[in-house]
Short mmCIF file of C-alpha atoms in Angstrom, two decimals:
data_model
loop_
_atom_site.label_atom_id
_atom_site.label_comp_id
_atom_site.label_asym_id
_atom_site.label_seq_id
_atom_site.Cartn_x
_atom_site.Cartn_y
_atom_site.Cartn_z
CA MET X 26 82.36 109.42 120.42
CA LEU X 27 79.09 107.65 121.19
CA LEU X 28 76.44 108.83 123.62
CA LEU X 29 74.59 105.78 124.93
CA ARG X 30 71.75 106.16 127.40
CA ASP X 31 72.03 102.63 128.77
CA HIS X 32 74.60 102.72 131.58
CA ALA X 33 75.73 99.11 131.25
CA GLN X 34 76.21 99.43 127.50
CA ASN X 35 78.04 102.71 127.93
CA THR X 36 80.40 101.10 130.45
CA ALA X 37 81.01 98.13 128.17
CA VAL X 38 81.82 100.41 125.24
CA GLY X 39 84.25 102.41 127.39
CA LYS X 40 86.04 99.19 128.35
CA LEU X 41 86.14 98.07 124.72
CA VAL X 42 87.65 101.41 123.66
CA GLU X 43 90.44 101.11 126.25
CA GLU X 44 91.24 97.48 125.47
CA HIS X 45 91.22 97.83 121.71
CA THR X 46 93.24 101.05 121.73
CA ARG X 47 95.95 99.28 123.75
CA LEU X 48 95.92 96.37 121.29
CA VAL X 49 96.15 98.64 118.24
CA ARG X 50 99.08 100.58 119.67
CA ALA X 51 100.88 97.38 120.70
CA THR X 52 100.31 95.95 117.21
CA HIS X 53 101.66 99.10 115.58
CA ALA X 54 104.76 98.88 117.80
CA GLY X 55 105.28 95.21 116.97
CA GLU X 56 104.79 94.25 120.61
CA ALA X 57 101.47 92.35 120.41
CA ASP X 58 101.44 88.55 120.45
CA LEU X 59 99.34 88.28 117.30
CA THR X 60 99.41 84.48 117.30
CA ALA X 61 97.63 84.45 120.65
CA VAL X 62 95.35 87.32 119.60
CA HIS X 63 94.38 85.62 116.33
CA ALA X 64 93.76 82.24 117.97
CA ALA X 65 91.55 83.68 120.72
CA LYS X 66 89.60 85.96 118.38
CA LEU X 67 89.18 83.28 115.71
CA ALA X 68 87.83 80.85 118.31
CA GLN X 69 85.29 83.49 119.34
CA ALA X 70 84.41 84.21 115.71
CA LEU X 71 83.81 80.51 115.06
CA GLY X 72 81.57 80.29 118.09
CA GLN X 73 79.59 83.26 116.81
CA ALA X 74 79.49 81.89 113.24
CA ALA X 75 77.99 78.66 114.59
CA ARG X 76 74.85 80.71 115.30
CA SER X 77 74.75 82.12 111.75
CA SER X 78 72.46 80.44 109.24
CA LEU X 79 74.82 81.52 106.44
CA TYR X 80 77.27 78.75 107.23
CA ARG X 81 74.62 76.06 107.24
CA HIS X 82 74.52 76.58 103.48
CA THR X 83 78.25 76.87 102.88
CA VAL X 84 80.02 74.62 105.42
CA ASP X 85 79.70 70.88 106.03
CA ASP X 86 77.80 69.97 109.21
CA THR X 87 80.63 67.81 110.54
CA LEU X 88 83.01 70.76 110.40
CA ARG X 89 80.63 73.19 112.07
CA THR X 90 80.03 70.95 115.06
CA GLY X 91 83.44 71.86 116.49
CA TRP X 92 83.03 75.60 116.24
CA PRO X 93 81.26 76.25 119.58
CA THR X 94 84.11 74.56 121.47
CA ALA X 95 86.98 76.09 119.50
CA GLY X 96 87.86 78.17 122.55
CA THR X 97 89.04 75.02 124.36
CA LEU X 98 91.73 74.35 121.72
CA ASP X 99 95.27 75.72 121.85
CA ALA X 100 96.51 78.32 119.37
CA HIS X 101 98.17 75.76 117.11
CA GLU X 102 95.02 73.67 116.79
CA VAL X 103 92.85 76.71 115.99
CA LEU X 104 95.16 78.41 113.49
CA ASP X 105 97.03 75.53 111.87
CA GLU X 106 94.52 72.70 111.94
CA LEU X 107 90.97 74.02 112.18
CA PHE X 108 91.27 77.24 110.19
CA PRO X 109 92.80 75.85 106.94
CA ARG X 110 89.95 73.34 106.71
CA LEU X 111 87.34 76.07 106.43
CA PRO X 112 86.03 76.51 102.87
CA LEU X 113 86.44 79.81 101.06
CA LEU X 114 83.33 82.00 100.99
CA GLY X 115 82.58 83.50 97.58
CA LYS X 116 80.89 86.78 96.77
CA GLY X 117 78.00 84.94 95.15
CA GLU X 118 77.36 82.88 98.26
CA LEU X 119 77.40 85.93 100.50
CA ALA X 120 75.06 87.77 98.15
CA GLN X 121 72.67 84.80 98.12
CA TYR X 122 72.63 84.20 101.86
CA GLY X 123 73.80 87.55 103.22
CA GLU X 124 70.68 88.21 105.28
CA GLU X 125 71.35 84.95 107.11
CA ALA X 126 74.85 86.01 108.20
CA PHE X 127 73.64 87.77 111.36
CA THR X 128 74.23 86.31 114.80
CA ARG X 129 71.99 88.90 116.48
CA PRO X 130 68.48 90.23 115.85
CA LEU X 131 68.49 93.06 113.33
CA ALA X 132 67.18 95.49 115.96
CA ASP X 133 70.42 95.00 117.93
CA PHE X 134 72.42 96.80 115.22
CA LEU X 135 72.99 100.55 115.34
CA HIS X 136 72.70 101.41 111.61
CA TYR X 137 71.60 99.53 108.52
CA TYR X 138 73.73 99.61 105.36
CA GLU X 139 74.14 97.52 102.21
CA SER X 140 76.87 96.98 99.66
CA SER X 141 76.36 98.66 96.28
CA GLY X 142 75.08 95.51 94.55
CA THR X 143 76.61 96.43 91.19
CA THR X 144 78.19 92.98 90.81
CA GLY X 145 75.17 91.07 92.13
CA ASN X 146 72.52 91.35 94.82
CA PRO X 147 73.25 93.96 97.51
CA VAL X 148 74.67 92.43 100.69
CA ALA X 149 73.35 93.57 104.05
CA ALA X 150 76.15 95.27 105.99
CA PRO X 151 74.67 96.85 109.14
CA LYS X 152 76.85 98.39 111.84
CA ALA X 153 76.72 97.21 115.43
CA VAL X 154 78.11 99.33 118.28
CA ASP X 155 81.19 97.15 118.81
CA ASP X 156 81.90 97.01 115.08
CA LEU X 157 81.68 100.80 114.79
CA VAL X 158 83.92 101.41 117.80
CA ILE X 159 86.66 99.02 116.68
CA ASN X 160 86.71 100.21 113.08
CA THR X 161 86.84 103.83 114.24
CA ILE X 162 89.88 103.18 116.42
CA ASN X 163 91.63 101.14 113.71
CA ILE X 164 91.31 104.02 111.26
CA GLY X 165 91.73 106.87 113.72
CA GLU X 166 95.00 105.70 115.23
CA LEU X 167 96.65 105.93 111.80
CA TRP X 168 94.84 109.00 110.49
CA ALA X 169 96.03 110.81 113.62
CA GLN X 170 99.48 110.79 111.99
CA ILE X 171 98.04 112.95 109.19
CA LEU X 172 95.25 115.11 110.65
CA ARG X 173 95.17 117.72 113.41
CA PRO X 174 92.25 119.16 115.43
CA ARG X 175 92.62 122.52 113.65
CA ASP X 176 91.77 120.89 110.29
CA VAL X 177 88.34 121.18 108.65
CA ALA X 178 87.29 118.20 106.54
CA LEU X 179 84.81 117.92 103.69
CA ILE X 180 83.32 114.41 103.45
CA LEU X 181 81.89 114.09 99.95
CA ILE X 182 80.57 110.55 99.57
CA ASN X 183 77.27 110.13 97.72
CA ALA X 184 76.49 106.65 99.00
CA PRO X 185 73.58 106.66 101.46
CA PHE X 186 73.41 102.86 101.73
CA ALA X 187 77.15 102.41 102.34
CA PRO X 188 78.72 102.94 105.78
CA ALA X 189 81.84 104.86 104.70
CA ALA X 190 80.56 108.44 105.07
CA TYR X 191 79.21 107.90 108.59
CA GLN X 192 82.22 105.82 109.59
CA PHE X 193 84.65 108.51 108.49
CA GLU X 194 82.61 111.14 110.31
CA LYS X 195 83.08 109.15 113.52
CA VAL X 196 86.83 108.80 112.83
CA LEU X 197 87.17 112.57 112.46
CA GLU X 198 85.27 113.00 115.74
CA TYR X 199 87.70 110.54 117.35
CA ILE X 200 90.65 112.70 116.24
CA GLY X 201 88.84 115.94 117.08
CA VAL X 202 88.51 117.27 113.53
CA MET X 203 85.46 119.26 112.46
CA SER X 204 83.75 117.89 109.36
CA PHE X 205 80.73 118.53 107.17
CA ARG X 206 79.00 116.05 104.91
CA PRO X 207 76.92 117.63 102.11
CA TRP X 208 75.02 115.86 99.34
CA VAL X 209 75.32 116.46 95.61
CA ASP X 210 72.67 115.24 93.18
CA ASN X 211 74.19 112.69 90.79
CA ILE X 212 72.26 114.00 87.79
CA THR X 213 72.38 117.80 88.07
CA GLY X 214 75.88 117.78 89.58
CA ASP X 215 75.46 121.24 91.15
CA TYR X 216 78.42 121.79 93.49
CA GLY X 217 77.70 125.47 94.08
CA ARG X 218 76.77 125.08 97.73
CA VAL X 219 79.68 122.70 98.42
CA LEU X 220 82.16 125.16 96.94
CA ARG X 221 80.68 127.98 99.01
CA LEU X 222 81.03 125.91 102.19
CA ILE X 223 84.62 124.97 101.37
CA GLU X 224 85.46 128.67 101.14
CA SER X 225 83.48 129.92 104.12
CA LEU X 226 84.56 127.08 106.46
CA HIS X 227 88.17 127.11 105.21
CA ALA X 228 88.04 123.39 104.57
CA ASN X 229 91.53 122.04 103.96
CA VAL X 230 90.92 118.27 103.88
CA PHE X 231 88.94 116.33 101.27
CA VAL X 232 87.58 112.89 102.16
CA GLY X 233 85.91 110.91 99.39
CA PRO X 234 86.27 109.19 96.01
CA PRO X 235 88.47 110.72 93.28
CA SER X 236 85.63 110.78 90.73
CA ARG X 237 83.60 113.06 93.00
CA LEU X 238 86.56 115.39 93.52
CA LEU X 239 87.17 115.60 89.76
CA GLU X 240 83.54 116.38 89.07
CA MET X 241 83.61 119.20 91.62
CA ILE X 242 86.75 120.70 90.03
CA GLN X 243 85.14 120.50 86.59
CA PHE X 244 82.00 122.21 87.90
CA ALA X 245 84.09 125.06 89.26
CA HIS X 246 85.89 125.47 85.95
CA ARG X 247 82.66 125.43 83.88
CA ASN X 248 81.05 128.00 86.13
CA LYS X 249 84.15 130.24 86.31
CA LEU X 250 84.50 129.68 90.06
CA PRO X 251 87.78 129.28 91.95
CA ALA X 252 88.86 125.64 91.97
CA PRO X 253 88.92 124.17 95.48
CA ARG X 254 92.34 123.85 97.11
CA PHE X 255 93.18 121.41 99.88
CA ASP X 256 96.16 120.55 102.06
CA ARG X 257 95.36 116.85 102.11
CA LEU X 258 93.21 114.50 100.04
CA LEU X 259 91.97 111.33 101.74
CA LEU X 260 90.84 109.23 98.77
CA MET X 261 88.80 106.05 98.91
CA ALA X 262 86.48 103.63 97.10
CA GLU X 263 88.28 103.64 93.75
CA GLN X 264 91.48 102.24 92.29
CA THR X 265 93.84 105.24 92.33
CA GLY X 266 97.24 104.62 90.76
CA PRO X 267 100.36 106.80 90.97
CA SER X 268 99.60 108.88 87.86
CA PHE X 269 96.03 109.53 89.02
CA VAL X 270 97.29 110.58 92.47
CA ARG X 271 99.80 113.04 91.00
CA HIS X 272 97.09 114.44 88.73
CA LEU X 273 94.80 115.16 91.69
CA GLU X 274 97.66 116.73 93.62
CA ARG X 275 98.44 119.07 90.72
CA LEU X 276 94.79 120.12 90.48
CA THR X 277 94.26 120.77 94.21
CA GLY X 278 97.71 121.59 95.59
CA GLY X 279 97.25 118.95 98.29
CA THR X 280 99.04 115.79 99.34
CA ALA X 281 96.97 112.77 98.35
CA TYR X 282 96.56 109.63 100.44
CA VAL X 283 94.65 106.50 99.49
CA CYS X 284 93.14 106.71 102.93
CA SER X 285 91.68 103.26 103.45
CA TYR X 286 90.92 99.95 101.80
CA GLY X 287 88.05 97.60 102.57
CA SER X 288 84.39 97.07 101.79
CA SER X 289 80.93 97.46 103.27
CA GLU X 290 80.97 93.74 104.01
CA THR X 291 84.37 93.39 105.71
CA GLY X 292 84.98 96.79 107.23
CA THR X 293 88.32 98.56 106.80
CA THR X 294 91.13 96.06 106.30
CA ALA X 295 93.93 98.57 105.58
CA VAL X 296 94.53 102.21 106.54
CA THR X 297 97.02 104.82 105.35
CA CYS X 298 99.84 106.27 107.40
CA ARG X 299 101.72 109.56 107.01
CA GLU X 300 104.07 107.86 104.53
CA ARG X 301 101.06 107.13 102.26
CA ASN X 302 101.30 103.39 102.77
CA LEU X 303 98.26 101.20 103.45
CA HIS X 304 98.81 99.16 106.62
CA LEU X 305 96.86 95.93 107.12
CA GLN X 306 94.79 95.87 110.30
CA THR X 307 96.19 92.58 111.56
CA GLN X 308 94.71 93.00 115.03
CA SER X 309 91.20 92.67 113.54
CA TYR X 310 91.60 90.32 110.56
CA LEU X 311 93.16 87.04 109.50
CA LEU X 312 94.35 87.69 105.96
CA GLU X 313 95.32 85.31 103.16
CA LEU X 314 96.23 85.42 99.48
CA HIS X 315 94.65 83.13 96.91
CA ASP X 316 95.80 82.22 93.39
CA GLU X 317 96.00 79.19 91.12
CA SER X 318 98.58 77.60 93.45
CA GLY X 319 96.28 77.72 96.49
CA THR X 320 95.60 79.87 99.56
CA ARG X 321 98.36 80.95 101.94
CA PRO X 322 98.50 83.32 104.94
CA VAL X 323 99.79 86.87 104.68
CA ASP X 324 103.03 86.74 106.67
CA GLY X 325 104.57 90.07 105.73
CA THR X 326 106.81 88.78 102.96
CA VAL X 327 106.50 89.92 99.35
CA ALA X 328 103.50 88.24 97.70
CA ARG X 329 100.60 88.82 95.30
CA GLY X 330 97.14 87.34 94.91
CA GLU X 331 93.44 87.77 95.63
CA LEU X 332 92.86 88.94 99.18
CA VAL X 333 90.90 86.55 101.40
CA VAL X 334 89.54 88.08 104.63
CA THR X 335 88.43 86.53 107.90
CA THR X 336 86.89 89.11 110.23
CA LEU X 337 87.86 88.82 113.91
CA ASP X 338 85.98 91.85 115.26
CA LEU X 339 82.56 91.52 113.60
CA PRO X 340 80.77 89.30 116.12
CA ALA X 341 77.32 90.23 114.83
CA ARG X 342 78.19 89.26 111.24
CA PRO X 343 81.37 87.17 111.06
CA LEU X 344 82.89 86.39 107.67
CA LEU X 345 85.14 83.33 107.38
CA ARG X 346 87.68 83.18 104.53
CA TYR X 347 85.77 85.63 102.35
CA ARG X 348 87.11 86.05 98.82
CA THR X 349 87.14 89.78 98.14
CA GLY X 350 87.88 89.51 94.40
CA ASP X 351 90.59 92.19 94.83
CA ARG X 352 94.13 91.61 93.60
CA VAL X 353 96.69 92.97 96.04
CA GLU X 354 100.42 92.97 96.69
CA ILE X 355 102.21 92.71 100.03
CA VAL X 356 105.22 95.01 99.83
CA GLY X 357 107.41 93.11 102.30
CA GLU X 358 109.42 96.12 103.47
CA PRO X 359 109.19 98.06 106.76
CA CYS X 360 107.42 101.40 106.58
CA PRO X 361 109.33 104.57 107.58
CA CYS X 362 106.35 105.67 109.69
CA GLY X 363 107.33 103.05 112.29
CA VAL X 364 104.09 101.03 112.24
CA ARG X 365 105.10 97.37 112.14
CA THR X 366 102.15 95.87 110.27
CA PRO X 367 102.41 94.69 106.62
CA VAL X 368 101.98 97.25 103.84
CA LEU X 369 99.47 96.49 101.09
CA ARG X 370 99.11 97.84 97.56
CA THR X 371 95.90 97.36 95.63
CA LEU X 372 96.17 96.09 92.06
CA GLY X 373 92.52 96.33 91.01
CA ARG X 374 90.34 93.47 89.79
CA GLU X 375 90.73 91.12 86.90
CA GLN X 376 87.38 92.29 85.51
CA ASP X 377 88.79 95.82 85.27
CA VAL X 378 90.97 94.84 82.32
CA VAL X 379 89.61 96.13 79.01
CA THR X 380 90.28 93.58 76.27
CA LEU X 381 90.19 94.95 72.74
CA SER X 382 91.38 92.76 69.84
CA GLY X 383 93.05 90.47 72.35
CA ASN X 384 94.95 93.32 74.01
CA GLY X 385 94.49 93.96 77.74
CA VAL X 386 94.52 97.56 78.96
CA ARG X 387 94.47 98.49 82.64
CA GLN X 388 93.42 101.71 84.29
CA ASN X 389 96.96 102.58 85.42
CA ASP X 390 98.29 102.15 81.86
CA LEU X 391 95.79 104.62 80.43
CA GLU X 392 96.18 107.16 83.22
CA ALA X 393 99.96 107.00 83.01
CA ALA X 394 99.67 107.97 79.32
CA LEU X 395 97.43 110.89 80.24
CA TRP X 396 99.03 112.18 83.42
CA SER X 397 102.52 110.81 84.06
CA THR X 398 103.88 113.96 82.39
CA GLU X 399 102.05 117.21 81.78
CA LEU X 400 100.48 117.80 78.39
CA PRO X 401 101.31 121.01 76.49
CA GLU X 402 98.97 123.99 76.95
CA HIS X 403 95.96 122.16 78.41
CA THR X 404 95.23 119.77 81.26
CA VAL X 405 92.87 116.81 81.05
CA PHE X 406 90.56 116.96 84.04
CA ASN X 407 88.74 113.68 83.49
CA TYR X 408 88.07 111.10 80.80
CA MET X 409 85.91 108.28 79.46
CA LEU X 410 86.65 105.62 76.82
CA VAL X 411 84.05 104.94 74.15
CA VAL X 412 84.44 101.82 72.02
CA ARG X 413 82.61 101.67 68.69
CA ASP X 414 83.33 99.30 65.82
CA ARG X 415 87.14 99.35 65.31
CA GLY X 416 87.66 102.69 66.98
CA VAL X 417 88.49 103.92 70.48
CA VAL X 418 87.38 107.45 71.33
CA LEU X 419 88.69 109.16 74.45
CA LEU X 420 86.24 111.78 75.71
CA VAL X 421 88.07 114.37 77.83
CA THR X 422 87.20 117.46 79.80
CA THR X 423 89.92 120.10 79.81
CA ASP X 424 90.83 123.54 81.15
CA GLY X 425 90.38 125.25 77.80
CA ARG X 426 89.50 124.73 74.14
CA PRO X 427 92.24 122.51 72.67
CA GLN X 428 93.13 122.66 69.00
CA GLU X 429 93.55 119.65 66.72
CA SER X 430 97.30 119.68 67.31
CA TRP X 431 96.68 119.07 71.02
CA THR X 432 94.30 116.17 70.43
CA ALA X 433 96.91 114.68 68.10
CA VAL X 434 99.49 114.69 70.90
CA VAL X 435 97.10 112.93 73.28
CA ALA X 436 96.07 110.38 70.66
CA GLU X 437 99.73 109.65 69.92
CA ARG X 438 100.34 108.92 73.60
CA LEU X 439 97.40 106.51 73.74
CA ALA X 440 97.92 104.69 70.45
CA PRO X 441 100.47 102.13 71.77
CA LEU X 442 97.87 100.88 74.26
CA PHE X 443 95.42 99.97 71.48
CA PRO X 444 97.35 98.31 68.63
CA GLY X 445 95.29 97.71 65.51
CA LEU X 446 92.56 100.16 66.54
CA ALA X 447 91.90 103.74 65.47
CA VAL X 448 92.42 106.01 68.47
CA SER X 449 90.87 109.48 68.57
CA VAL X 450 90.45 112.16 71.23
CA ARG X 451 87.40 114.37 71.63
CA PRO X 452 87.30 117.29 74.09
CA VAL X 453 83.80 117.75 75.53
CA GLU X 454 82.19 120.24 77.89
CA THR X 455 80.94 117.55 80.28
CA LEU X 456 81.30 113.81 80.49
CA PRO X 457 78.31 111.47 80.61
CA PRO X 458 77.00 111.16 84.19
CA LEU X 459 78.35 107.62 84.40
CA ALA X 460 81.92 108.93 84.79
CA SER X 461 81.18 110.23 88.30
CA LEU X 462 80.07 106.82 89.58
CA GLY X 463 83.44 105.12 89.85
CA GLN X 464 82.96 104.51 93.57
CA TYR X 465 79.88 102.39 92.84
CA LEU X 466 80.81 100.65 89.61
CA GLY X 467 84.56 100.33 89.46
CA TRP X 468 86.75 101.62 86.68
CA LYS X 469 85.64 99.45 83.77
CA LEU X 470 81.90 99.98 84.17
CA SER X 471 82.10 103.71 84.82
CA ARG X 472 84.91 104.63 82.40
CA VAL X 473 84.35 102.38 79.39
CA LEU X 474 81.26 102.53 77.19
CA ASP X 475 81.28 99.62 74.74
CA LEU X 476 78.67 100.67 72.21
CA ASN X 477 79.19 97.42 70.32
CA ASP X 478 77.29 95.57 73.06
CA GLU X 479 74.75 97.77 74.84
CA ARG X 480 73.32 94.72 76.64
CA ASN X 481 76.21 94.97 79.10
CA TRP X 482 74.81 98.27 80.33
CA SER X 483 71.12 97.40 80.35
CA ARG X 484 71.81 94.70 82.93
CA LEU X 485 72.84 97.24 85.57
CA PRO X 486 70.43 97.73 88.48
CA GLU X 487 68.50 100.92 89.12
CA PRO X 488 69.17 103.77 89.66
CA ILE X 489 72.47 103.21 87.86
CA ASN X 490 70.68 101.81 84.81
CA THR X 491 68.95 105.18 84.31
CA VAL X 492 72.28 107.01 84.49
CA VAL X 493 73.76 104.63 81.92
CA ALA X 494 70.80 105.21 79.59
CA GLU X 495 71.35 108.98 79.87
CA SER X 496 75.03 108.51 79.09
CA LEU X 497 74.19 106.53 75.95
CA ARG X 498 71.56 109.09 74.94
CA GLN X 499 74.13 111.89 75.11
CA LEU X 500 76.59 109.97 72.99
CA GLU X 501 74.01 108.83 70.43
CA ALA X 502 72.90 112.45 70.01
CA ASP X 503 76.20 112.91 68.19
CA PRO X 504 76.20 110.21 65.49
CA ASP X 505 79.97 110.38 65.18
CA PRO X 506 81.72 111.00 68.51
CA ALA X 507 85.07 111.06 66.74
CA GLU X 508 84.07 113.87 64.38
CA GLY X 509 86.64 116.61 64.51
CA ALA X 510 89.05 114.47 66.52
CA VAL X 511 92.36 113.10 65.44
#
């Protein structure tokens, strides 16, 4: 997987691969003593965090003094007494002090990455050798249930500063699957070369965000090219509910998996299995749920809340009780695949709720109205909501030229979601460029244009701000986006 010239480092990596692979397989089988594993790894993480300047800003000095000697404590003292006293680490704090989180010189890392920075300052998230190896094994041991060496995978992730594309490339190497990783310009959106490669290489696996896949399918339709077909879709980086998944499966003929869950900052905290369930990587993380009643450990029983992550295998950049901002649910039932770790479902973020006239609308609600059952005559490829005055306009791309009767059917489906507002549907040739950036912005920022308050969009950082301005320019070119719609 990695070719390292230094003999000692190469030997150490080989030993790490063997040890961690055994731990992952024992954890999957329910045979690992996770209490002992968590206590030992947390003690090490605390010792490493004691060297990080980040925690000098966020943790009281009297609490940090015990971190270097945490390894001398028994498991009960580490997990039940020391750990709950640690303060929660917020996104704002990590963004403010992220460059001080390192425990090693920057030159000791293998690759430099950053988070997207769309909700604040970008957070440094470089990859060290040990981090890369462990994350690759965590993902690869589960993806091996789904993929085979004869597969050919397209990795289509336009995120040069995020680690996902490279990380997934290494996972596919680990399994023995050939992959290719092209680039598509966000503005021109020319997928001609990608479509040619899919055909000539017989690619049967897609790896990437749903918004990118949808844009590629739309490009093929507009240019009268065959739509790409896949056996499996490994989707990531965006909230993808059941209706959205079924929609993508109908368009591509493949079986869709939400392939992983995590972030640039934390690494991959959950990975899909062949049963399409996301399994928490409990060998590498201490995981908690937070809500108004407090913070409690994930113990495998049914529960909901904001996920709080403590990294146990990021020695060069440990995160202690990091609030992800993501709402999740622990299913609490064993998975038919046989892996014995808890199953997680993502529920999105509170800020992804669109509130109009006091009514909250979530992504899954809207997509269920569009895709839970097939529409007559035409299919909606993709969509964007535009809010103006007391009206809601749904811009849609379709596989034909719908008549007014078709737009009336779609508007009727959507109307119950927006009581008191005028709902209209407008088929368009292409969506504003913003719609393809869901992996960077999240659903609300990429799918909802509130023209009643353009300041919300001007605050976005570059280069996304330029894309937003182009989106607004396209819409303003038509003074009445609802004209001709129902």
